[in-house]
PDB file of C-alpha atoms in Angstrom:
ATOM      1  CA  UNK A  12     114.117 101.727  90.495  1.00 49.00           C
ATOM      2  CA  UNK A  13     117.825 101.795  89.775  1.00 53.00           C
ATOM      3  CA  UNK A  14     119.966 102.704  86.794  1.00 63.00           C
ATOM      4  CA  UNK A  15     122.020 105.795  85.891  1.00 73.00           C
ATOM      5  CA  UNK A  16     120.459 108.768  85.643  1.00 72.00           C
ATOM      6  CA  UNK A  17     120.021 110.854  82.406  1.00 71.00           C
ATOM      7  CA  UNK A  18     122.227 113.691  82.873  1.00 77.00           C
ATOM      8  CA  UNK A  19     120.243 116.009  80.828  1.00 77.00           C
ATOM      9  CA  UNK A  20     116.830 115.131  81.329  1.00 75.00           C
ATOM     10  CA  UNK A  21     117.160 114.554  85.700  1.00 74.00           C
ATOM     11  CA  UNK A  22     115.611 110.896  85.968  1.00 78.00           C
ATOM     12  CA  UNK A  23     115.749 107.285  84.772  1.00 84.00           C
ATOM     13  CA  UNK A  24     112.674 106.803  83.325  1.00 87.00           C
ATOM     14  CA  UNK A  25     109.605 109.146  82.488  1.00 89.00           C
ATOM     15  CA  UNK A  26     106.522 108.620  84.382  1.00 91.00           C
ATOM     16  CA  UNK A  27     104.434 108.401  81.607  1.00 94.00           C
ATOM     17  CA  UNK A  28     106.467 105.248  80.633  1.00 94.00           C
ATOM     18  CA  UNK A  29     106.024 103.888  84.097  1.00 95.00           C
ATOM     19  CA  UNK A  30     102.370 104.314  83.501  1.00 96.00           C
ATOM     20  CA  UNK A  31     101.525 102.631  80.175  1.00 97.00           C
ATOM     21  CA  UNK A  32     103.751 100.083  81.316  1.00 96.00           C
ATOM     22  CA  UNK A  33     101.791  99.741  85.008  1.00 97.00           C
ATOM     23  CA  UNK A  34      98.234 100.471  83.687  1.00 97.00           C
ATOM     24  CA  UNK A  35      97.177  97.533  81.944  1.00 97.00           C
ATOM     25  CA  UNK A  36      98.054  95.537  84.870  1.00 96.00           C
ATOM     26  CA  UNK A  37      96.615  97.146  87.789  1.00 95.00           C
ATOM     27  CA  UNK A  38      93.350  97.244  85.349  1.00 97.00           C
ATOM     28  CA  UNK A  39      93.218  93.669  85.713  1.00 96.00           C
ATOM     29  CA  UNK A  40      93.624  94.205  89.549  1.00 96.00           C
ATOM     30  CA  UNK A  41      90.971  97.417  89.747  1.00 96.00           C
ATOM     31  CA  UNK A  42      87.096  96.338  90.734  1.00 96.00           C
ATOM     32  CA  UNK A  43      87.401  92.258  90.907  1.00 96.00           C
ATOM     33  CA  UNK A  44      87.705  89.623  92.854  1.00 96.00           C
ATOM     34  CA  UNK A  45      91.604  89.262  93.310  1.00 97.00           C
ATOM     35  CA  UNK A  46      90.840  85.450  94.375  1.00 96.00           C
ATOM     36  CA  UNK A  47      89.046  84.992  90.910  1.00 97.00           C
ATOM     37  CA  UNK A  48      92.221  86.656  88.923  1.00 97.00           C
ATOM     38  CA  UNK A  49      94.772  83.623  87.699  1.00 96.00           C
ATOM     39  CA  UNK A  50      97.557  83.146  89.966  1.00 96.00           C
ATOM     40  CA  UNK A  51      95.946  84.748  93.030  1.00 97.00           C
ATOM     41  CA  UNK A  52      93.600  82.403  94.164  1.00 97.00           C
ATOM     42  CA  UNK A  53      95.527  83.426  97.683  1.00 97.00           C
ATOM     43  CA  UNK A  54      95.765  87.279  97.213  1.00 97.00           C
ATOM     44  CA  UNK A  55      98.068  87.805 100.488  1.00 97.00           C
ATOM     45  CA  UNK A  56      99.704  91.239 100.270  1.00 97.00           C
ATOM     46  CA  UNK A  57     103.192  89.126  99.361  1.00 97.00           C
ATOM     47  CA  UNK A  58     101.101  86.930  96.420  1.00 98.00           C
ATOM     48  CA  UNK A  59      99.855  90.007  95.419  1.00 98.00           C
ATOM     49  CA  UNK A  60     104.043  91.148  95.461  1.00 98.00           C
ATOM     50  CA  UNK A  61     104.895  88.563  93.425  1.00 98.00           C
ATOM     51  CA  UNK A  62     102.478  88.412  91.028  1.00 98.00           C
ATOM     52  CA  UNK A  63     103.078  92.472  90.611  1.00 98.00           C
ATOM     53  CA  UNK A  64     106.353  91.912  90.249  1.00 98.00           C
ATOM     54  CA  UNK A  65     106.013  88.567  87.409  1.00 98.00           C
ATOM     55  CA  UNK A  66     104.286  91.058  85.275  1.00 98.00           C
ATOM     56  CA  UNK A  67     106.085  94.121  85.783  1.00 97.00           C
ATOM     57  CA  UNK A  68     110.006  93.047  86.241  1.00 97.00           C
ATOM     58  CA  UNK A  69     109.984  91.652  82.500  1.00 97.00           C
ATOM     59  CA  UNK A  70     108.789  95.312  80.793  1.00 96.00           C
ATOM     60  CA  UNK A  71     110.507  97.451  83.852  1.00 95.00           C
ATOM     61  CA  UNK A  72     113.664  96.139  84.190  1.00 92.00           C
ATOM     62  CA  UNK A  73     114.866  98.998  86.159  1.00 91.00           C
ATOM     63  CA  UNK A  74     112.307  97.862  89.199  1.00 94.00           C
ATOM     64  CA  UNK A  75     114.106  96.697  92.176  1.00 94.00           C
ATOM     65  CA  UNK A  76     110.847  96.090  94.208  1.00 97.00           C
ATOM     66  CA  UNK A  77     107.272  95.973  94.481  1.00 97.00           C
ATOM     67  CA  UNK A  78     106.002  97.413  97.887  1.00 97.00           C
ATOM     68  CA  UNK A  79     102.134  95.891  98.615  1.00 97.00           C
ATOM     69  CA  UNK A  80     101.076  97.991 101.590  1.00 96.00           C
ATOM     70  CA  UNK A  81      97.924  96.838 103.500  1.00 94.00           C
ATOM     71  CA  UNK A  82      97.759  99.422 106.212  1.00 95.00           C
ATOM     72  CA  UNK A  83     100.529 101.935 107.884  1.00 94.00           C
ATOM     73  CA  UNK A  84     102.028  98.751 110.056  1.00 95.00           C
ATOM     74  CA  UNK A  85     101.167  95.639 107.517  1.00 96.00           C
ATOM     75  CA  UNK A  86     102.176  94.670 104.109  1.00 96.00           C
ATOM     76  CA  UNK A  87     105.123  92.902 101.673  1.00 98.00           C
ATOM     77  CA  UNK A  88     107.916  93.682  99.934  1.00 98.00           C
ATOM     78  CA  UNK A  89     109.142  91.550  97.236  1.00 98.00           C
ATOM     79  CA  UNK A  90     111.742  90.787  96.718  1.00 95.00           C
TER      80      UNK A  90
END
């Protein structure tokens, strides 16, 4: 995330905003087939990146990346 940070309250956005925003999506992720889910008929960890950050970017627009982490030595950044 970048922006300028609140001065009185210590950070740029609250958590609990991150979360209301984030939550909806990551429900559609949660418990199904990611190859059945519109637009990742391919879930690769940088699909899965993209799509993340399609959905997220437009109601976070302090995100500067989504970070899709398979294991300790494998995943995608985007962008």
């Amino acid at each position: 995330m970048s922006d300028e940070l609140d001065p009185e309250k210590g950070w740029i956005i609250d958590f609990g905003e991150i979360k209301e925003i984030v939550k909806p999506i990551l429900d559609v992720l949660d418990h199904n087939y990611l190859n059945e889910i519109e637009g990742l008929e391919n879930p690769t960890s940088e699909n899965i990146a993209i799509w993340l950050w399609n959905r997220l970017k437009p109601k976070l627009p302090v995100l500067t990346k989504v970070i899709v982490q398979e294991s300790c030595n494998s995943g995608a950044v985007y962008p």
